Short mmCIF file of C-alpha atoms in Angstrom, two decimals:
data_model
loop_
_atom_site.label_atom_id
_atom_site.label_comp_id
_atom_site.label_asym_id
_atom_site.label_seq_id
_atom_site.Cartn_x
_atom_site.Cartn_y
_atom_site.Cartn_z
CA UNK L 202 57.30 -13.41 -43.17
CA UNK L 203 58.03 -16.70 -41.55
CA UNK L 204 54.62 -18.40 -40.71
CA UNK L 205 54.76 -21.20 -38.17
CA UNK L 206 52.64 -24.07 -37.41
CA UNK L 207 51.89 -24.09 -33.99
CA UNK L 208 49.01 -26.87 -34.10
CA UNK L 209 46.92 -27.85 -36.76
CA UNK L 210 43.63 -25.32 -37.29
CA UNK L 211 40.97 -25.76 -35.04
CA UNK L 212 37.96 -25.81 -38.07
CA UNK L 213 34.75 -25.57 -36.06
CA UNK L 214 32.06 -27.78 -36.50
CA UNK L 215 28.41 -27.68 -36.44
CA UNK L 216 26.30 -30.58 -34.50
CA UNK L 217 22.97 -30.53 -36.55
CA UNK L 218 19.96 -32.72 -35.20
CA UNK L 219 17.23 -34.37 -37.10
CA UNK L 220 17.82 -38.19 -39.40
CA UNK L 221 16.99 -38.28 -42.82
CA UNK L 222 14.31 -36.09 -44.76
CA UNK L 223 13.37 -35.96 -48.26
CA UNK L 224 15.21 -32.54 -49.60
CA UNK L 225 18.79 -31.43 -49.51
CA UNK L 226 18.65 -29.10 -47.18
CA UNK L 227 16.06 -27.01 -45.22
CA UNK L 228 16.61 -22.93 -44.59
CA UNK L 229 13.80 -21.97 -41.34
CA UNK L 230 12.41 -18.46 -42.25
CA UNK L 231 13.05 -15.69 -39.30
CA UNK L 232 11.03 -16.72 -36.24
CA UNK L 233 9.54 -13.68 -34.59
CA UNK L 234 8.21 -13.26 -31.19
CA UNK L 235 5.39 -12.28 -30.59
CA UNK L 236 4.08 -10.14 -27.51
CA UNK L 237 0.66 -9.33 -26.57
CA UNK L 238 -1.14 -6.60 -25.27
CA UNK L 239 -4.96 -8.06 -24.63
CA UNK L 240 -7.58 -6.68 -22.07
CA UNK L 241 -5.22 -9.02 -19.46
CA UNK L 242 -3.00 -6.03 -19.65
CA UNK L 243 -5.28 -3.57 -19.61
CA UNK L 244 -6.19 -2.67 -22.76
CA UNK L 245 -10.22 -1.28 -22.87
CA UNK L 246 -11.54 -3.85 -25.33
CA UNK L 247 -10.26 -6.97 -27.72
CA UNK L 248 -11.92 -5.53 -31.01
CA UNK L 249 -9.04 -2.87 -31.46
CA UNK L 250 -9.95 -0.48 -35.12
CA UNK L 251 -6.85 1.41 -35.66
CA UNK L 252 -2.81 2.32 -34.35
CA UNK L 253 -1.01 5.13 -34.32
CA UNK L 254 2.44 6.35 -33.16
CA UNK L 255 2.38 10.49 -31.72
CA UNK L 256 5.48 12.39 -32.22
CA UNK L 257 6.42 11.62 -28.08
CA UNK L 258 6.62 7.98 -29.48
CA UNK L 259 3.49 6.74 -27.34
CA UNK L 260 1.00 4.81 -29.40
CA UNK L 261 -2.47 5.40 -29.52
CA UNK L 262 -4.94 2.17 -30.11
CA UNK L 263 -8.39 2.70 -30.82
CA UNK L 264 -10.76 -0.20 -29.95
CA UNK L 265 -14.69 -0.63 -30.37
CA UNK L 266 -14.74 0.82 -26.32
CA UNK L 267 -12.49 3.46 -25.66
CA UNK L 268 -9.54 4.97 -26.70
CA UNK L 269 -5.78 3.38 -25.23
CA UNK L 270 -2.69 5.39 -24.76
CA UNK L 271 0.32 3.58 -24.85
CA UNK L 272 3.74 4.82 -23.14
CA UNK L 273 5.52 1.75 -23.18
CA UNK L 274 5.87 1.19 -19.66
CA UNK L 275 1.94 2.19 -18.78
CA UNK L 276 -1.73 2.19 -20.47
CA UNK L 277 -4.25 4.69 -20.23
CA UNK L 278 -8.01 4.61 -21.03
CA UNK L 279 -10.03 7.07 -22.02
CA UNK L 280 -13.97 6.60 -22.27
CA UNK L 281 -16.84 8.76 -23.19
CA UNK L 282 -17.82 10.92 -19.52
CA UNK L 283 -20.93 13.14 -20.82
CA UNK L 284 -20.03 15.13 -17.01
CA UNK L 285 -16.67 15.75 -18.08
CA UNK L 286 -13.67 16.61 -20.50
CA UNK L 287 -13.26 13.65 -22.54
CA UNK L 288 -13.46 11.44 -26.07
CA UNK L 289 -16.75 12.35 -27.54
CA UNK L 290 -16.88 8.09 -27.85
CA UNK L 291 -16.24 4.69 -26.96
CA UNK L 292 -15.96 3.54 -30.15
CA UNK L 293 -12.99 4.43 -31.85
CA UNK L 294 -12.78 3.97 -35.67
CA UNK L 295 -10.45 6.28 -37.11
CA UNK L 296 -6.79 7.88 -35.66
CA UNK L 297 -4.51 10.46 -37.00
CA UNK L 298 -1.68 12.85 -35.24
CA UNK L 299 -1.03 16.33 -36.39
CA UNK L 300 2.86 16.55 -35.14
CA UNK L 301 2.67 20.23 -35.59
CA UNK L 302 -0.51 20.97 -33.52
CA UNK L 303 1.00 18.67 -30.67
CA UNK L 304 -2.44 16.66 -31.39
CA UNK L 305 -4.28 13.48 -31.90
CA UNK L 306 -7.31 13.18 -34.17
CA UNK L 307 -9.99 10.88 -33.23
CA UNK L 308 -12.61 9.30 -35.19
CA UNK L 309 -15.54 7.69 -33.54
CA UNK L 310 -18.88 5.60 -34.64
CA UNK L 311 -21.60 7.80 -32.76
CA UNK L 312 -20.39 11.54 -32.39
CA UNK L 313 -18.35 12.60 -35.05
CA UNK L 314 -14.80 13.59 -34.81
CA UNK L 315 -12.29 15.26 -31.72
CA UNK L 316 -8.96 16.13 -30.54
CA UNK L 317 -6.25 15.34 -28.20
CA UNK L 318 -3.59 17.77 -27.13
CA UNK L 319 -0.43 16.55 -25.79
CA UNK L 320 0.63 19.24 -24.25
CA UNK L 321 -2.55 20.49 -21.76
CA UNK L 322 -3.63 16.91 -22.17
CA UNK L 323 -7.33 17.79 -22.56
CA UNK L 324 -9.63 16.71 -25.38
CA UNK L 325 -11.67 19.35 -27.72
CA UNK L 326 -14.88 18.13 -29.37
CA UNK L 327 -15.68 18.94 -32.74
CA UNK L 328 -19.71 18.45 -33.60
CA UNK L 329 -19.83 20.84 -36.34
CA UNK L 330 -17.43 19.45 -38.88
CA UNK L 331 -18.91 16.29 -39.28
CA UNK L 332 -22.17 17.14 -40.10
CA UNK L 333 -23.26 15.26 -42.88
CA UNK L 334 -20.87 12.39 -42.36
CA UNK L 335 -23.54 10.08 -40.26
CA UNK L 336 -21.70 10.89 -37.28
CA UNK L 337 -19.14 7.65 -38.67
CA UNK L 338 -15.55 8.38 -39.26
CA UNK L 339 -14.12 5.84 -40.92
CA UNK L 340 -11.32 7.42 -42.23
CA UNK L 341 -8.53 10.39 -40.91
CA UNK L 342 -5.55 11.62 -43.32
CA UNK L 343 -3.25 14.62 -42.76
CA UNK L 344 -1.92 16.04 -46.59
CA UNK L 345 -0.34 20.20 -47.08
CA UNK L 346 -1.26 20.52 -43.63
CA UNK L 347 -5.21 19.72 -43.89
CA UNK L 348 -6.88 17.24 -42.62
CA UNK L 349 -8.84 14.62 -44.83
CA UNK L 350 -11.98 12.80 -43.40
CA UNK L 351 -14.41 10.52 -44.67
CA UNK L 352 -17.15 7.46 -43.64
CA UNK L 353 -20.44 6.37 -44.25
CA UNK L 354 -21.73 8.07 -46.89
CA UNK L 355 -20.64 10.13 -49.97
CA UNK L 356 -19.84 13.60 -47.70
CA UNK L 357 -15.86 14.40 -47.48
CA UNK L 358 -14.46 16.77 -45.25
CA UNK L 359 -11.30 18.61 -45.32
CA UNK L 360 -10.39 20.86 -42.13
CA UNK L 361 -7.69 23.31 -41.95
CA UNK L 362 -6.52 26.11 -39.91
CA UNK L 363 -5.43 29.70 -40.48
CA UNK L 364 -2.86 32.13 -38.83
CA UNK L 365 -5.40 32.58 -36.06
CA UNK L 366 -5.95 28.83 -35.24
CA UNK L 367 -9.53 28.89 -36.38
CA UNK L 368 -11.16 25.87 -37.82
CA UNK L 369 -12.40 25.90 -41.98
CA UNK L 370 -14.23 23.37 -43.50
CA UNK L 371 -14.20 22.68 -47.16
CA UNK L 372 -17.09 19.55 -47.53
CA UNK L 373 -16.94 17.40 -50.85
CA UNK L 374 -19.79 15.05 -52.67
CA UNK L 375 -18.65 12.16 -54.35
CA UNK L 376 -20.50 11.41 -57.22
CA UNK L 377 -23.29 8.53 -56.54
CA UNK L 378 -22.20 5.20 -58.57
CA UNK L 379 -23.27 1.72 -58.99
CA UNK L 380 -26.75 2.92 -56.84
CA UNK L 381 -24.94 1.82 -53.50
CA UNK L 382 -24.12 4.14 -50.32
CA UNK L 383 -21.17 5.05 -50.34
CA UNK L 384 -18.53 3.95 -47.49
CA UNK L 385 -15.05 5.52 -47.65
CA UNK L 386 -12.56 2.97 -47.15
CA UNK L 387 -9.12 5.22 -47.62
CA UNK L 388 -7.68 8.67 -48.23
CA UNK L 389 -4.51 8.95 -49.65
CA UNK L 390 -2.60 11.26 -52.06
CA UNK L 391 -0.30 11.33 -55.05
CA UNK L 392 2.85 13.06 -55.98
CA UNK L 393 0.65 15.35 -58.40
CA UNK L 394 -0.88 16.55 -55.70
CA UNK L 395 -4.22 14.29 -56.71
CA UNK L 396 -6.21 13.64 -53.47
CA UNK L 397 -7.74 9.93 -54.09
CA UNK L 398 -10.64 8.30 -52.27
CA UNK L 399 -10.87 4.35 -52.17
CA UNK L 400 -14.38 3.26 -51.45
CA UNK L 401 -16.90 0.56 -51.50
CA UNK L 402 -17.88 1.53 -54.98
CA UNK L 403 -14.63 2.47 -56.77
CA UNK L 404 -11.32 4.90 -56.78
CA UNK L 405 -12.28 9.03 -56.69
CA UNK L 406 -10.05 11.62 -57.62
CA UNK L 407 -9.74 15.41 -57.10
CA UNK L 408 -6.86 17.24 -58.95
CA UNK L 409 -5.47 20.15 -57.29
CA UNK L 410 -7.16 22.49 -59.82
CA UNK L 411 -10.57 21.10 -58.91
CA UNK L 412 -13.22 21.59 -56.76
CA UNK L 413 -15.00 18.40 -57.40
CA UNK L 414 -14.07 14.86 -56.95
CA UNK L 415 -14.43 12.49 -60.08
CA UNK L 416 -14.83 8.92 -60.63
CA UNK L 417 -11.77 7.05 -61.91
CA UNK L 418 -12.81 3.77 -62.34
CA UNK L 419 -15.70 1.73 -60.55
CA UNK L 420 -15.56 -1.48 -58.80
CA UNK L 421 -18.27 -3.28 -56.69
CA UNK L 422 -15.68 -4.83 -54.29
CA UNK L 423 -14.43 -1.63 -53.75
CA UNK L 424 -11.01 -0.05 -52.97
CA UNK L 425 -8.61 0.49 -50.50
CA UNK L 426 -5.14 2.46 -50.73
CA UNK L 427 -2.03 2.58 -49.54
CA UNK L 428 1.34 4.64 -49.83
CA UNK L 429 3.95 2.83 -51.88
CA UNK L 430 7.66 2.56 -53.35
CA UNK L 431 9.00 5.94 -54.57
CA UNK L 432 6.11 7.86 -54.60
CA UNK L 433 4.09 4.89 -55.86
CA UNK L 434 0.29 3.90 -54.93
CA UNK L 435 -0.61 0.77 -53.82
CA UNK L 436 -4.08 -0.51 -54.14
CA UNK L 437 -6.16 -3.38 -52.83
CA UNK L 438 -9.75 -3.94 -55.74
CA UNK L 439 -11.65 -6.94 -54.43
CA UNK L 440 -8.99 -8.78 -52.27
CA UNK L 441 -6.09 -8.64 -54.72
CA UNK L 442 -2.99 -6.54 -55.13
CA UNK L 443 -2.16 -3.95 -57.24
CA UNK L 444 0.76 -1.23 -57.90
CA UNK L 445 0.79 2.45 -59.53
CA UNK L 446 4.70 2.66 -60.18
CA UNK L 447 6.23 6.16 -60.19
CA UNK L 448 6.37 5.96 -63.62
CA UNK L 449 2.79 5.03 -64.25
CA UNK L 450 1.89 8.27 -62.38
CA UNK L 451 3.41 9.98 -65.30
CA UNK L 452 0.25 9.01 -67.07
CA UNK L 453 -2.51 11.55 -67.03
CA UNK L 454 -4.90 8.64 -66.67
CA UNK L 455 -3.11 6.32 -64.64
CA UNK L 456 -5.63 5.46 -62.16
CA UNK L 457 -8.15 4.07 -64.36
CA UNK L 458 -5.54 0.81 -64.76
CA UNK L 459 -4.09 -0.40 -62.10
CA UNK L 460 -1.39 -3.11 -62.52
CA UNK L 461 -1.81 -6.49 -60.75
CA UNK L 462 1.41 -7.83 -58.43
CA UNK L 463 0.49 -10.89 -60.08
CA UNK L 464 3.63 -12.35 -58.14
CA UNK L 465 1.81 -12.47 -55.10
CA UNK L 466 -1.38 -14.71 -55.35
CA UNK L 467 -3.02 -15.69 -51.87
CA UNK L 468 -5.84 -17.92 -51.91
CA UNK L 469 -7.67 -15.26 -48.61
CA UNK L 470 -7.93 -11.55 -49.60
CA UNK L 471 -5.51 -9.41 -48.44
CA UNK L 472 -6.67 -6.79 -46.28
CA UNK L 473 -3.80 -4.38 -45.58
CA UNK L 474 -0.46 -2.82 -47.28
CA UNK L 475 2.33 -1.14 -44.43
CA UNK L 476 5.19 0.18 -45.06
CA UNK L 477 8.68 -0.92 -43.31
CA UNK L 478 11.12 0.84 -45.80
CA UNK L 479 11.59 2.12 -48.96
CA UNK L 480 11.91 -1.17 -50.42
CA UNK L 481 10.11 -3.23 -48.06
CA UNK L 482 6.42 -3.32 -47.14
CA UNK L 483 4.25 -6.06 -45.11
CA UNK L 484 0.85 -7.13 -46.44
CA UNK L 485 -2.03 -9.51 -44.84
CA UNK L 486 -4.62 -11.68 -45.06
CA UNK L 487 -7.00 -11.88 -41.71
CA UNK L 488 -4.77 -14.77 -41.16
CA UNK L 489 -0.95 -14.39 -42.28
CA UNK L 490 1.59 -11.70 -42.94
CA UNK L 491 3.70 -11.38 -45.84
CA UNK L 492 6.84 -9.18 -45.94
CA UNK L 493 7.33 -7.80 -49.87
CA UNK L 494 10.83 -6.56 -51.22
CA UNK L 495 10.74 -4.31 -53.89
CA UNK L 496 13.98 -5.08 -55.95
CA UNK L 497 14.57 -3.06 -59.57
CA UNK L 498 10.06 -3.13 -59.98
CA UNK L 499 10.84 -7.21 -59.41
CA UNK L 500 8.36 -8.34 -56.20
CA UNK L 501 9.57 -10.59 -54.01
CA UNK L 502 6.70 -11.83 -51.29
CA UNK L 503 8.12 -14.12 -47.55
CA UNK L 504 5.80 -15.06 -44.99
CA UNK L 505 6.52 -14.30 -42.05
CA UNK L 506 6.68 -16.85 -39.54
CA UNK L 507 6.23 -16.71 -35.48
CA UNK L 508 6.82 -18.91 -32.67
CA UNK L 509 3.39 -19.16 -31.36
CA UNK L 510 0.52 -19.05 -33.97
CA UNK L 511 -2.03 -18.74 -30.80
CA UNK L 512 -2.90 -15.14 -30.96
CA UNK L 513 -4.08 -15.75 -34.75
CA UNK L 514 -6.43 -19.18 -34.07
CA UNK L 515 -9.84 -17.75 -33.75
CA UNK L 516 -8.71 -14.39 -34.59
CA UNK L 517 -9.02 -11.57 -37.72
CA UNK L 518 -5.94 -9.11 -38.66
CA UNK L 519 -7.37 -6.07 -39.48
CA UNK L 520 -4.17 -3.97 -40.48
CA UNK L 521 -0.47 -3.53 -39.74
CA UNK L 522 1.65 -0.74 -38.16
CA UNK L 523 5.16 0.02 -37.99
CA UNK L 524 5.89 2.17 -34.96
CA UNK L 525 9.85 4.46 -35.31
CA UNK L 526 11.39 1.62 -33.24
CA UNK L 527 10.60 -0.84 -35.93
CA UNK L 528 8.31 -2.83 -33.67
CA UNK L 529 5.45 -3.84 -35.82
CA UNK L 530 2.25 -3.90 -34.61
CA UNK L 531 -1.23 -6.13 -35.34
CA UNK L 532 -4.54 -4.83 -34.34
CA UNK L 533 -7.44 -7.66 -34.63
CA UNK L 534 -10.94 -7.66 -34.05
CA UNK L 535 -11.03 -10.55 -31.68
CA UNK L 536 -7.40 -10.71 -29.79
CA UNK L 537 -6.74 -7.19 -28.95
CA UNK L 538 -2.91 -6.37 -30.18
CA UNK L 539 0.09 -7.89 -30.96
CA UNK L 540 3.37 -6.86 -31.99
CA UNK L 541 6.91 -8.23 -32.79
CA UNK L 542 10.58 -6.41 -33.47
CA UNK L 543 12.09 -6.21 -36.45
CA UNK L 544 15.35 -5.93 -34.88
CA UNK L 545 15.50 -8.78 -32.93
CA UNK L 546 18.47 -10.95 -33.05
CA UNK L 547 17.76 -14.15 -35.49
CA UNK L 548 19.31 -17.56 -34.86
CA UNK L 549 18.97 -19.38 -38.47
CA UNK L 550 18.64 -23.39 -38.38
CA UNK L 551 20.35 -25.40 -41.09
CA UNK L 552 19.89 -28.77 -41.11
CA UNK L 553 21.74 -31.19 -43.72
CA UNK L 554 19.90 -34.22 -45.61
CA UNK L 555 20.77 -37.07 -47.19
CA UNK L 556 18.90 -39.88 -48.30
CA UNK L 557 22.21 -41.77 -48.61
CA UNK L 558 23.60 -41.78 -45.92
CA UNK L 559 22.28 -43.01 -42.83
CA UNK L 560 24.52 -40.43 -39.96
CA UNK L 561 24.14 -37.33 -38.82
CA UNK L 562 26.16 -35.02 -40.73
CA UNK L 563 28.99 -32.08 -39.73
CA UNK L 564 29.91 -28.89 -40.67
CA UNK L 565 33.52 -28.88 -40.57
CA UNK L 566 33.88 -25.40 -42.61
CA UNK L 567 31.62 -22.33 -44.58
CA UNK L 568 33.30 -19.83 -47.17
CA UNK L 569 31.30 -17.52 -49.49
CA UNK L 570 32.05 -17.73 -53.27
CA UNK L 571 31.31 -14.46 -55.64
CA UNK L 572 28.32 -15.66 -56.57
CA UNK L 573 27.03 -15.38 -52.93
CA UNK L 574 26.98 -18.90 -52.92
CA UNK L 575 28.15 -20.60 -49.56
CA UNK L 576 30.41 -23.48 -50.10
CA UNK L 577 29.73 -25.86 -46.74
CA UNK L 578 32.34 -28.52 -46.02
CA UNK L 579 30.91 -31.54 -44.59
CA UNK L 580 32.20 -35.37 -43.67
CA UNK L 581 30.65 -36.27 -47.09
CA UNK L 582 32.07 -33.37 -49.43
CA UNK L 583 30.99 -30.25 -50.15
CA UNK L 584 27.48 -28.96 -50.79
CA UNK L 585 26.39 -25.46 -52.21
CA UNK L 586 23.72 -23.10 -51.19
CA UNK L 587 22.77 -20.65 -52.95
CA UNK L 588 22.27 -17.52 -50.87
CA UNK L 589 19.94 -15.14 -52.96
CA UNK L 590 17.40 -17.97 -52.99
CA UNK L 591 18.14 -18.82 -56.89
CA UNK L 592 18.80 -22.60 -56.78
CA UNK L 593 18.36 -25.45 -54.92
CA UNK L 594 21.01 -26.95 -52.54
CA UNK L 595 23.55 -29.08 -54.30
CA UNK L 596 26.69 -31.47 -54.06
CA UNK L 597 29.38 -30.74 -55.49
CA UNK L 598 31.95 -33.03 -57.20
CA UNK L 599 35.31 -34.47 -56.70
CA UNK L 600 34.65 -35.55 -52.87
CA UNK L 601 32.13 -37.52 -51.05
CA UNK L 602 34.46 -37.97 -47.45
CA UNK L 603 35.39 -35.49 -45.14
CA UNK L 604 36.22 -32.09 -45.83
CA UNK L 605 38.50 -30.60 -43.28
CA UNK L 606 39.34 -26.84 -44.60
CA UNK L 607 37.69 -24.31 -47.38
CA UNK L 608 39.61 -21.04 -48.48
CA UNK L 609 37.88 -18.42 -51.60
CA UNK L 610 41.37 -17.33 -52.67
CA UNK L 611 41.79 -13.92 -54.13
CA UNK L 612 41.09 -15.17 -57.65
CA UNK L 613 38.09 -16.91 -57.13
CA UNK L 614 38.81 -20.35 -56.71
CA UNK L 615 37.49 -22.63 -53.62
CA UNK L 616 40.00 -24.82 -52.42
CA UNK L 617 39.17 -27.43 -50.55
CA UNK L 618 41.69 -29.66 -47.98
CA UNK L 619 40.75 -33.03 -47.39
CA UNK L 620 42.42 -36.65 -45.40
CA UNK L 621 45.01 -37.18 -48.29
CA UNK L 622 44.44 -34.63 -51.00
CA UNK L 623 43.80 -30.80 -51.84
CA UNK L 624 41.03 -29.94 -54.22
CA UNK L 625 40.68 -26.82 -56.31
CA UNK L 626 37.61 -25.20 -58.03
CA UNK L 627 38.83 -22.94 -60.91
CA UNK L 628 36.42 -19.96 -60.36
CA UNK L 629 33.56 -21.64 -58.01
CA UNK L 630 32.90 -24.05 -60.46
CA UNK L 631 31.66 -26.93 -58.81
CA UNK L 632 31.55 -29.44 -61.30
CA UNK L 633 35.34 -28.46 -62.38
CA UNK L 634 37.70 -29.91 -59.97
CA UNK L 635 41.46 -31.08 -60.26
CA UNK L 636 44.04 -32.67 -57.29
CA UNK L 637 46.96 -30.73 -56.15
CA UNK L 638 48.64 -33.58 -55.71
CA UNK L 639 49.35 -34.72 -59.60
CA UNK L 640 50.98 -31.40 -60.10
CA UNK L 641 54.50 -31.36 -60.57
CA UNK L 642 56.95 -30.94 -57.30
CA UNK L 643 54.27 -31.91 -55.26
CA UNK L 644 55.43 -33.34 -52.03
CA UNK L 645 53.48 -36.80 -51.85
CA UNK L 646 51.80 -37.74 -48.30
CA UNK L 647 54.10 -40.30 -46.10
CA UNK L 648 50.40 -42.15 -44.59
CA UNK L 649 47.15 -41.51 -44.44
CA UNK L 650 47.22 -39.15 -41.21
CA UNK L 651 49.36 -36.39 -42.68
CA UNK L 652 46.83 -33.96 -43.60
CA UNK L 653 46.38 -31.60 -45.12
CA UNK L 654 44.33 -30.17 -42.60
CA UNK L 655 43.99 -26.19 -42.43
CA UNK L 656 44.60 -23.71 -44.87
CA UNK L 657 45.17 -19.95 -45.62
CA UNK L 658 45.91 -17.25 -48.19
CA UNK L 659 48.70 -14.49 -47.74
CA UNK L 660 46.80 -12.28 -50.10
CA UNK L 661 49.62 -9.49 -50.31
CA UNK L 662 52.16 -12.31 -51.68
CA UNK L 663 49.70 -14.53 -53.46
CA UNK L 664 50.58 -17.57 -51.30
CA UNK L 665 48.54 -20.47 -50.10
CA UNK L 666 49.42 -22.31 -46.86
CA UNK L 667 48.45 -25.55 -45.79
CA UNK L 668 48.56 -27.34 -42.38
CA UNK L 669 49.50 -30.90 -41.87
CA UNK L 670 50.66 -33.03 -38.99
CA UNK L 671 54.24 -32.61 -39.64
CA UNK L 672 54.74 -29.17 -40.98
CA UNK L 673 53.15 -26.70 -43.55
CA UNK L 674 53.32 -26.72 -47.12
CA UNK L 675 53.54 -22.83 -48.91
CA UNK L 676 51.95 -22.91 -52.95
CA UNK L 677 52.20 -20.00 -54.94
CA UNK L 678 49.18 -18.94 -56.10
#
């Protein structure tokens, strides 16, 4: 096929502000946006406990007075009437939905626990079950179709219905450790079919062949847990991380050692673990978030960064939530909510740096090697990134001046066009790199304006083609 010239390749080229700076090259981290939804909006109170999404897709925020429901477009409050049908209190701690009753569980502070149907709208209060709970629920988790719930104190209950739609109660006594009250922090449960309790005190566990809850390990600065990668547990012991892998839970005494993410070392405890995906998960601190990528049992921990940092000055993250829209959502005890979108479109800043020279500096073109490294031509040669975060950014060598075209042929090699020469990398090897122009039947350059300028591969007939002011030039590749 008979390829013709019709002006040389427009290469586009990138304008990037900012003088000199002392690295190579700087990479800005996803900005996110943050947008609030504060007592200005009508939420009942700043101190918000606890989020939850119901199976309409409304979320349900729970703050230290009243209880918020959340379409999207409007916000509804519902307080404590003692004249009326209504939450049994203004002080919401706890939240859970049961997608198959068409119901929202509600933990409060004062009077125990209570319902929420979606359907008839109407709330149903529940005095009986929490007896022996302090009247504090702390803690709601649905497992098999029961319902887990714990607080102050070391009383457990776990409600279920039967054909009929009557209430049982099966109520559980954690054994007393370390001479402390006890104060459940977290219900969660394994694939075993273990139900574990995190407290103040230490980690509890009830097989599914037992009626009694034992001790698995105690710790005075207590336990929190979360659900994790493939089946996995994590678990927060005295600020720090830790992981039960899958295989770990293989172990018939796995929970008395946790494994450290010693990867991930914040100098604030981390209060919270939410998951995203399979391989991703957020975690915080009462001041940052940090987004965690779970690659072949390898951690890899980002902070996330936002555009405006005033909604966490002054303020206290309590916990994360990750609604089926992947918005992500902060609840704080001074602040009220937050949340940003996972989703949203991301403009990424590069910005080029070099202590010797004095100009700003252009992109003139970007390929990708098989390394997943990009190749960026600039007007002083060609510098390496580096995608998968491995190594620094680079220069490589045979050029300093102006690059004007990069191809990745369909071997592997970068070649590179420049004012007066062409410049191959056998195999992406940037400090390998020989001129086109000493091999033999080159056609030599008649000035210094000739090109080449763009270039291209015919991949089908293994051809390279070249651009210059007065024609093209066709190597077989």
């Amino acid at each position: 096929m008979k390829l013709i010239l019709k002006s040389m390749k427009k290469l586009f080229c990138l304008f990037l502000l900012g003088y000199l700076f002392p690295v190579p090259m700087i990479f800005s981290n996803t900005v996110y946006h943050l947008q609030k939804l504060s007592t200005a909006e009508g939420l009942s109170q700043q101190d918000v406990e606890c989020i939850i999404q119901d199976k309409l897709g409304c979320i349900w925020i729970g703050s230290y007075d009243g209880l918020n429901w959340y379409t999207g477009n409007s916000l509804t409050v519902f307080r404590h009437n003692p004249t009326g049908n209504s939450v049994t209190d203004n002080r919401i701690t706890a939240l859970e939905s049961w997608p198959e009753r068409d119901e929202i569980w509600i933990g409060t502070e004062g009077r125990g626990l209570c319902c929420f149907n979606l359907k008839t709208e109407k709330f149903t209060n529940l005095p009986d079950i929490t007896k022996n709970i302090r009247e504090v629920i702390t803690v709601l988790h649905r497992c098999d179709n029961k319902l887990w719930l714990g607080g102050q104190g070391n009383i457990l209950k776990c409600l279920y219905f039967d054909d009929n739609n009557k209430a049982h109660v099966n109520t559980y006594k954690l054994p007393d450790v370390l001479n402390k009250s006890a104060f459940v922090w977290s219900i969660e449960n394994d694939e075993k079919g273990n139900i574990l309790v995190g407290t103040n005190s230490g980690l509890y566990v009830k097989s599914p062949n037992s009626d009694n809850f034992q001790l698995a390990f105690s710790a005075s600065e207590g336990v929190k847990l979360f659900p994790g990668h493939e089946g996995g547990i994590w678990a927060i012991i005295g600020g720090r991380l830790y992981f039960y892998s899958q295989q770990e839970l293989q172990n018939v005494d796995y929970l008395k050692y946790p494994q450290p993410v010693n990867s991930f070392v914040v100098n604030k405890s981390i209060q919270s673990v939410c998951k995203v995906s399979e391989n991703v998960y957020f975690v915080n601190t009462d001041s940052d978030i940090y987004k965690v990528m779970i690659l072949n049992d390898h951690f890899k921990f980002e902070k996330i960064e936002f555009s405006d940092y005033s909604f966490f000055q002054n303020n206290s993250i309590r916990s994360l939530f990750v609604d089926n829209t992947m918005n992500v959502w902060i609840n704080s005890n001074l602040e009220g909510v937050a949340r940003f979108d996972l989703t949203q479109k991301n403009i990424y800043q590069l910005r080029f740096v070099d202590e010797s020279f004095d100009k700003r500096l252009f992109i003139q073109d970007i390929v990708k090697d098989r390394q997943d490294r990009l190749w960026i031509g600039t007007n002083k040669g060609n510098y390496i990134y580096d995608t998968r975060g491995l190594s620094s950014m680079k220069h490589a060598s045979g050029i300093d001046g102006p690059v004007f075209g990069l191809l990745n042929d369909s071997y592997g090699n970068i070649w590179c066009t420049t004012l007066n020469d062409i410049l191959v990398y056998p195999k992406a090897n940037d400090k390998r790199c020989k001129s086109m122009l000493n091999q033999k039947g080159f056609p030599s350059t008649t000035n210094g304006t000739e090109g080449p300028y763009a270039i291209c591969e015919d991949r089908e007939r293994k051809i390279i083609w070249i651009g210059q002011r007065s024609g093209i030039l066709q190597i077989k590749n």
